Short mmCIF file of C-alpha atoms in Angstrom, two decimals:
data_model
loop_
_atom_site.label_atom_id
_atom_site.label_comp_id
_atom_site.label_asym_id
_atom_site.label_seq_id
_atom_site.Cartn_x
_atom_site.Cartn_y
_atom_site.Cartn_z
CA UNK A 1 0.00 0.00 0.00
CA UNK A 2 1.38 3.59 -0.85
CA UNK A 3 -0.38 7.08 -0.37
CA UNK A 4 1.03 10.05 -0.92
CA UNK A 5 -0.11 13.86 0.20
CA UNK A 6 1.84 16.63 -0.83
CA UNK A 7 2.18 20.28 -1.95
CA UNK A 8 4.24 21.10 -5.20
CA UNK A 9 5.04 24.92 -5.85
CA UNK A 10 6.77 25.92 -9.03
CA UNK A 11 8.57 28.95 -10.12
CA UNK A 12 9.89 30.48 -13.21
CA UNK A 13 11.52 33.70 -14.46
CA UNK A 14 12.83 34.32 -17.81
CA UNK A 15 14.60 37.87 -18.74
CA UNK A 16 15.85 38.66 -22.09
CA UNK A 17 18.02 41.66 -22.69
CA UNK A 18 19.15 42.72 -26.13
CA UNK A 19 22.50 44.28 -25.73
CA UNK A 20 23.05 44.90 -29.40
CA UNK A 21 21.38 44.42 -32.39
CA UNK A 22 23.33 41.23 -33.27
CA UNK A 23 23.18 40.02 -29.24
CA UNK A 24 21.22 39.41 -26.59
CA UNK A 25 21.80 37.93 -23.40
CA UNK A 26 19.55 35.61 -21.24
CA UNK A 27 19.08 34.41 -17.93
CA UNK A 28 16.51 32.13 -16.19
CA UNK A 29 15.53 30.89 -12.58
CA UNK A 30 13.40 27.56 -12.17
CA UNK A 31 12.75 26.48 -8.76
CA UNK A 32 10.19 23.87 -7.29
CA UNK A 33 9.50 22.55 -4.04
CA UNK A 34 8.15 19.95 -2.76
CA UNK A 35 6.63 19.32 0.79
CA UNK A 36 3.99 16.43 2.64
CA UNK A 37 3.68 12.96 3.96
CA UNK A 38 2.98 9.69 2.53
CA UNK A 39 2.92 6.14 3.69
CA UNK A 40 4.86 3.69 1.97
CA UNK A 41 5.14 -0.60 2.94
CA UNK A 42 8.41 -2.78 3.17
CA UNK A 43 8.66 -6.65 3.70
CA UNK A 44 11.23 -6.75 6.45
CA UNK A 45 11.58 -10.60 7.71
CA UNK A 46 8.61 -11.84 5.67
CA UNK A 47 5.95 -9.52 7.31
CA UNK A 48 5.11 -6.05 5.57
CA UNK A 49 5.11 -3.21 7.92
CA UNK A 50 3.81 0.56 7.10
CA UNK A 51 6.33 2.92 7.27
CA UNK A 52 5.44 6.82 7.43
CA UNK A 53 7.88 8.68 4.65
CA UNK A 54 8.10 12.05 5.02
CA UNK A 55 8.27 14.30 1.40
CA UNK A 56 10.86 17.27 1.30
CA UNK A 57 12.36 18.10 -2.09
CA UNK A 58 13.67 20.99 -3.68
CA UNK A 59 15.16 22.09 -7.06
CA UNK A 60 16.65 25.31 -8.48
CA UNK A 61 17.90 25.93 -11.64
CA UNK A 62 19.79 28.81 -12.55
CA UNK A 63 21.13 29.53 -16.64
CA UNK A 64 22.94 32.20 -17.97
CA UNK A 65 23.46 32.52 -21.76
CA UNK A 66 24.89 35.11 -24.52
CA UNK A 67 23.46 34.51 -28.03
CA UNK A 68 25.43 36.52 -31.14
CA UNK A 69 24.23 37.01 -34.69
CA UNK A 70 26.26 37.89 -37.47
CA UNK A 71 26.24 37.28 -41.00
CA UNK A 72 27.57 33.93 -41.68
CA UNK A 73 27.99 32.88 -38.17
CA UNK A 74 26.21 32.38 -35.06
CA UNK A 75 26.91 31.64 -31.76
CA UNK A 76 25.46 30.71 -27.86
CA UNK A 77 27.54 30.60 -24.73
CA UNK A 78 25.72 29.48 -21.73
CA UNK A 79 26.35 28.14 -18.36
CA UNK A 80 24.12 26.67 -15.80
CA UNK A 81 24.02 25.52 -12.24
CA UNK A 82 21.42 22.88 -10.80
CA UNK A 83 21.06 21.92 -7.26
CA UNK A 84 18.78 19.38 -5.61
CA UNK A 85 18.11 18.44 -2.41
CA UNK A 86 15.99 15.70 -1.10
CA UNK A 87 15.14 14.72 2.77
CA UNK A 88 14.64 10.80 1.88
CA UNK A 89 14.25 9.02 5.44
CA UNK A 90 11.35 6.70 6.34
CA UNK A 91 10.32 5.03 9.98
CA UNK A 92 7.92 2.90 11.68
CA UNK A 93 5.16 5.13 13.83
CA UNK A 94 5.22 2.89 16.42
CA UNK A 95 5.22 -1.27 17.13
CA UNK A 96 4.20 -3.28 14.76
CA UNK A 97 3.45 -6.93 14.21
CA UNK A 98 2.20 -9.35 11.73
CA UNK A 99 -1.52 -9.80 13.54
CA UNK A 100 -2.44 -12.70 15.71
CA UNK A 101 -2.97 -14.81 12.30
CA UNK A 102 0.51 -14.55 11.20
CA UNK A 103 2.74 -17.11 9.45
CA UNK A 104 6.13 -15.53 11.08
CA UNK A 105 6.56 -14.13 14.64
CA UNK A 106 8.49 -11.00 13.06
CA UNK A 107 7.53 -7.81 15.05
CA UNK A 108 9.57 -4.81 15.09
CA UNK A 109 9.73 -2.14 18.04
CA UNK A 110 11.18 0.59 16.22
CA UNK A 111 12.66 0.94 12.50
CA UNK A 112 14.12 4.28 10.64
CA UNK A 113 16.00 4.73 7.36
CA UNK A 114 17.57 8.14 6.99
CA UNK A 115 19.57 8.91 3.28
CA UNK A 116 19.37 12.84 2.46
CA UNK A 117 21.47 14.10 0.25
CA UNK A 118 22.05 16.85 -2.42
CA UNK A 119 23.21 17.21 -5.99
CA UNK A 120 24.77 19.70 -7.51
CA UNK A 121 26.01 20.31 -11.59
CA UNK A 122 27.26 22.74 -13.48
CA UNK A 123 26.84 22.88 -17.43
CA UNK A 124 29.26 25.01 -19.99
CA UNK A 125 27.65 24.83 -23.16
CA UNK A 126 28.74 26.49 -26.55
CA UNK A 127 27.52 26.40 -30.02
CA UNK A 128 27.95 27.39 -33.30
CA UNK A 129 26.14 27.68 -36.59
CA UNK A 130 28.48 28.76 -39.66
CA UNK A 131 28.25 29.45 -43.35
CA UNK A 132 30.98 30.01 -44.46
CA UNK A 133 29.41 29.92 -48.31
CA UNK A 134 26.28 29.51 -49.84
CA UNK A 135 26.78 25.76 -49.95
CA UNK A 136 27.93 24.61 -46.97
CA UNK A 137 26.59 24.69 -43.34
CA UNK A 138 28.45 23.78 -40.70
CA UNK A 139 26.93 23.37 -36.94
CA UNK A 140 28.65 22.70 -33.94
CA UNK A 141 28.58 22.40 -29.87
CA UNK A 142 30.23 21.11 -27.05
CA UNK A 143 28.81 20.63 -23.76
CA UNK A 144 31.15 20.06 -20.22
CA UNK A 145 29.06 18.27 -17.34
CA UNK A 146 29.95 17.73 -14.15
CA UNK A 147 27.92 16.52 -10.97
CA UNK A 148 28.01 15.83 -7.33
CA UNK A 149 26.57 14.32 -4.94
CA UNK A 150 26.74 14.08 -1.03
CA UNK A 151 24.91 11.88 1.15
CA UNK A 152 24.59 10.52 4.81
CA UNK A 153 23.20 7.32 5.82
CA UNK A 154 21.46 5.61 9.05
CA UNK A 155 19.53 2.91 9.25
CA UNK A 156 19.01 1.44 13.04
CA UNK A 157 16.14 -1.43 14.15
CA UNK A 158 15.20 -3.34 16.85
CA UNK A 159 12.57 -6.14 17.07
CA UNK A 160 12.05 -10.31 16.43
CA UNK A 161 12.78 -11.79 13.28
CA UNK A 162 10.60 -14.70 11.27
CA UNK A 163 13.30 -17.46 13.27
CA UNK A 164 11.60 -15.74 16.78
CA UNK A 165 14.73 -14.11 17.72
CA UNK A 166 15.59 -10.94 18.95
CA UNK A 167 17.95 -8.30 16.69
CA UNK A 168 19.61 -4.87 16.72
CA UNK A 169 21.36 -3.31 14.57
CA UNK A 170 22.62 0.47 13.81
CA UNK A 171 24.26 1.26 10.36
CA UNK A 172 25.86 5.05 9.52
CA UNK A 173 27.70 6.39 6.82
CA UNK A 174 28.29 9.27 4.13
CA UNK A 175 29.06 8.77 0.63
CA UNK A 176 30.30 10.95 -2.44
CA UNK A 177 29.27 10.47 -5.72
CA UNK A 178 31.35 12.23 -9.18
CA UNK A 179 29.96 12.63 -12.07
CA UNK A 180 31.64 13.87 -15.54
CA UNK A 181 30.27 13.83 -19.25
CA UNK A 182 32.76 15.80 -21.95
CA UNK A 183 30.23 15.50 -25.12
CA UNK A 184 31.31 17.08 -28.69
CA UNK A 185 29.63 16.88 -32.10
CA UNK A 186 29.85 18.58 -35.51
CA UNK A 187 26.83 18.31 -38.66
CA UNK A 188 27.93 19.30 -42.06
CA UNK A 189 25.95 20.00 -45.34
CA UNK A 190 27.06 20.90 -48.67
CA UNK A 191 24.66 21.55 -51.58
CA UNK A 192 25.67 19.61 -54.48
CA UNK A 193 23.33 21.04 -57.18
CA UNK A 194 19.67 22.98 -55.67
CA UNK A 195 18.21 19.31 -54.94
CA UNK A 196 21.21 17.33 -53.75
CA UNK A 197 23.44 17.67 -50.81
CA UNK A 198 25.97 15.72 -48.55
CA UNK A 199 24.91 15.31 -44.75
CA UNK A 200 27.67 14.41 -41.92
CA UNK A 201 27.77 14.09 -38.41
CA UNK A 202 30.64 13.81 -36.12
CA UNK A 203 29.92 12.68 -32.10
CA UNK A 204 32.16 12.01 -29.30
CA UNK A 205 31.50 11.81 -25.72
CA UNK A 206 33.53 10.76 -22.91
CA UNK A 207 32.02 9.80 -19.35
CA UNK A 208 33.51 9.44 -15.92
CA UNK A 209 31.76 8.35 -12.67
CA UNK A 210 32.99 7.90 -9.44
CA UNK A 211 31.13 6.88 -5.96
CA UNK A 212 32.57 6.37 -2.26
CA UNK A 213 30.35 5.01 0.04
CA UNK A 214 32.02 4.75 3.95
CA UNK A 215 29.16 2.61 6.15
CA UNK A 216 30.43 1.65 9.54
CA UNK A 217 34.35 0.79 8.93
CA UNK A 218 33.61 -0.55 6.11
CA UNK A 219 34.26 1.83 2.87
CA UNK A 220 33.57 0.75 -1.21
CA UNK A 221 34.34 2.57 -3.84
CA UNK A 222 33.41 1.96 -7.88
CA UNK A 223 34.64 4.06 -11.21
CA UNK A 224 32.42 3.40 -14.05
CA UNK A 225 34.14 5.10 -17.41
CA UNK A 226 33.78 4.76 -21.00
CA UNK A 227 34.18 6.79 -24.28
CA UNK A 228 31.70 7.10 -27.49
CA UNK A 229 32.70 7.70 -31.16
CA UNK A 230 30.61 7.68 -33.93
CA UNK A 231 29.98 9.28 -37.40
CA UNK A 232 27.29 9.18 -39.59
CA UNK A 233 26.87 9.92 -43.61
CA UNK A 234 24.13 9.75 -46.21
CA UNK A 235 22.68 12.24 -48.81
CA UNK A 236 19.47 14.77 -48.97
CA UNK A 237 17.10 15.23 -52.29
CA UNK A 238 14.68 17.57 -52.36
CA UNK A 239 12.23 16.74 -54.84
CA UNK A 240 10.06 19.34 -54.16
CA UNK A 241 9.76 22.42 -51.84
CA UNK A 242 7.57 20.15 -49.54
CA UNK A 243 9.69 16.61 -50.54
CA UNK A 244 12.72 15.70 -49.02
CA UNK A 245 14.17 12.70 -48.73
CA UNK A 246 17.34 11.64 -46.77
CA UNK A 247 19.23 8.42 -46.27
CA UNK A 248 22.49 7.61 -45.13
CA UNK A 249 24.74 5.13 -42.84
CA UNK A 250 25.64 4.92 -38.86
CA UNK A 251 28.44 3.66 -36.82
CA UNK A 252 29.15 4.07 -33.29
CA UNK A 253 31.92 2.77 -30.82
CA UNK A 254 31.70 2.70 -27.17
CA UNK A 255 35.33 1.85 -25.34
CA UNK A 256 34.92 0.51 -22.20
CA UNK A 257 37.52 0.91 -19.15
CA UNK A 258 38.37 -1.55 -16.56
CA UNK A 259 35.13 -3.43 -17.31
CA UNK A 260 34.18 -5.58 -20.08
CA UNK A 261 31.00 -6.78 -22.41
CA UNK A 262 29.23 -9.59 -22.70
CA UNK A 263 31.49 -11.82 -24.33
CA UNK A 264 34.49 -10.08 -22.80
CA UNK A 265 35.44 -7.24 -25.14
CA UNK A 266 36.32 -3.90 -24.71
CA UNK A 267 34.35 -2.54 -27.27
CA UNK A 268 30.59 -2.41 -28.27
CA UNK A 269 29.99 -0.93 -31.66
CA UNK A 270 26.60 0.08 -33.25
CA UNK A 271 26.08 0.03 -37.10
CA UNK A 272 23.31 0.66 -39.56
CA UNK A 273 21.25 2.59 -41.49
CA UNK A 274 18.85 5.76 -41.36
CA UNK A 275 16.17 7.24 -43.43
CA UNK A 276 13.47 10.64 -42.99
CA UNK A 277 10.92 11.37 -45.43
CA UNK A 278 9.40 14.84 -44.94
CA UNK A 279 6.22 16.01 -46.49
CA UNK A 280 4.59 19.24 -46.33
CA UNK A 281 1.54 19.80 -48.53
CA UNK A 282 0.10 22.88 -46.66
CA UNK A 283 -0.90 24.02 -43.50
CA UNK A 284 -3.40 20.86 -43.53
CA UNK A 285 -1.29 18.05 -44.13
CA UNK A 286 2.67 17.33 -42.86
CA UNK A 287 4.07 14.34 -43.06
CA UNK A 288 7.61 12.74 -41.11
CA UNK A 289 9.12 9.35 -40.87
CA UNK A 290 12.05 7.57 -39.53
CA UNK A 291 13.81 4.97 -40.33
CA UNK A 292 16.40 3.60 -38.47
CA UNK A 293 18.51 0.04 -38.36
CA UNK A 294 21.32 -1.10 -35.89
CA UNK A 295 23.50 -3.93 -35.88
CA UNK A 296 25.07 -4.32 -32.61
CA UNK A 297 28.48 -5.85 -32.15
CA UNK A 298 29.71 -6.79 -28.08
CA UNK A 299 26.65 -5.83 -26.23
CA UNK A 300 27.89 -4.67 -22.68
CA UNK A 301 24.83 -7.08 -21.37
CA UNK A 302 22.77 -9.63 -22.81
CA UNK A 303 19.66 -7.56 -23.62
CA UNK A 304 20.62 -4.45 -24.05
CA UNK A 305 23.52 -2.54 -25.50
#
């Protein structure tokens, strides 16, 4: 059984300020909060016991951005900061057993789970859009994540378990988490003749993550890292102001560090082919579809890539 009852309050502010006639700059605020009760239901040596689970969230997002115009080339600079926070503990109102017609003798005389923590990223973000003649368009961006998270930890019960004996226990801790994504990509098109042109993509990412977790005298700690590289080709015909058509070929890498796939390879790589159709016959009829086929070599797991 779960119930929830809670209040949700949301804010937003955008300003826009045009500093010249090829700039302006930006900023936004988001914030929401989010406050109330709810009762949530564990199975804790084979009995299910209500637990009362207090809700306290709260998110703020805060972006800052410069966009400039010229004639052949535009760009955006923008940063942003996010921060979350979240209360997260749960514990049993009072004693609690299984009933008289229970299987197990469980019982517990008092149970509490408390995990807040709080995240915090910041976001560098730059793009560009470039023409540097009639024929060719280049586009562009790069995007530099990084995240963390801190977080404390007790747990502590007392009570009979489904064997009818007693137990206590106390567990405490803190724990770090790290978080970076480095993600890059470039799309190219060059007009062949006024129906034909060349499409290309360029994408590379690179992702770190690091966690610590200290509980009692007992401390683990896991790195999960990997880097992505693919590229992608095809050609565009317009047939008609409202017909395009566009097809092309995919392939991705992803290198894995200190961990390995599925059958024990270093590398998973994605291949295959894409297709859009676009049709626009007036303001009463659009049409788009997607096609898209992958070929996957080394899957990390078993059922999924």
């Amino acid at each position: 059984m779960h119930s929830f009852n809670f209040d949700r309050v949301t804010d937003n502010t955008l300003l826009k300020m045009f500093l010249h006639k090829n700039a302006d700059l930006y900023f936004s605020f988001d914030r929401y909060t989010k406050d109330g009760s709810s009762v949530t239901t564990f199975d804790i040596n084979r009995i299910e016991f209500k637990f009362d689970k207090p809700i306290h969230e709260e998110f703020k997002d805060f972006t800052l951005g410069v966009n400039i115009h010229l004639k052949r080339y535009a760009f955006t600079f923008e940063e942003k900061i996010q921060e979350y926070e979240n209360a997260n503990s749960l514990f049993l109102p009072g004693f609690a057993d299984g009933g008289e017609n229970a299987q197990y003798p469980s019982s517990l005389n008092y149970f509490s789970i408390d995990q807040p923590y709080d995240l915090k990223s910041n976001t560098h973000f730059l793009k560009l859009i470039a023409r540097p003649i009639d024929s060719l368009l280049i586009t562009g961006s790069a995007r530099l994540f990084d995240q963390d998270m801190d977080l404390y930890y007790m747990e502590e019960a007392d009570g009979i378990n489904y064997l009818n004996r007693f137990f206590n226990y106390q567990y405490s801790g803190t724990g770090t988490f790290d978080r970076k994504i480095r993600s890059y990509d470039a799309d190219i098109t060059l007009l062949l003749t006024n129906r034909m042109a060349v499409i290309g993509a360029l994408r590379t990412s690179d992702f770190k993550q690091k966690g610590t977790m200290a509980l009692n005298e007992s401390t683990k700690t896991i790195e999960w890292n990997y880097n992505t590289l693919g590229f992608e080709g095809g050609l565009q015909y317009q047939f008609t102001p409202g017909l395009a058509l566009t097809a092309g070929y995919r392939n991705e890498t992803t290198e894995l560090e200190d961990r390995y796939t599925a059958t024990y390879e270093q590398e998973t790589q994605r291949t295959g082919f894409f297709g859009n159709l676009k049709l626009n016959a007036g303001r009463k009829f659009s049409l788009t579809a997607d096609y898209h086929q992958g070929n996957y070599d080394n899957p990390y797991t078993l059922i999924s890539p």
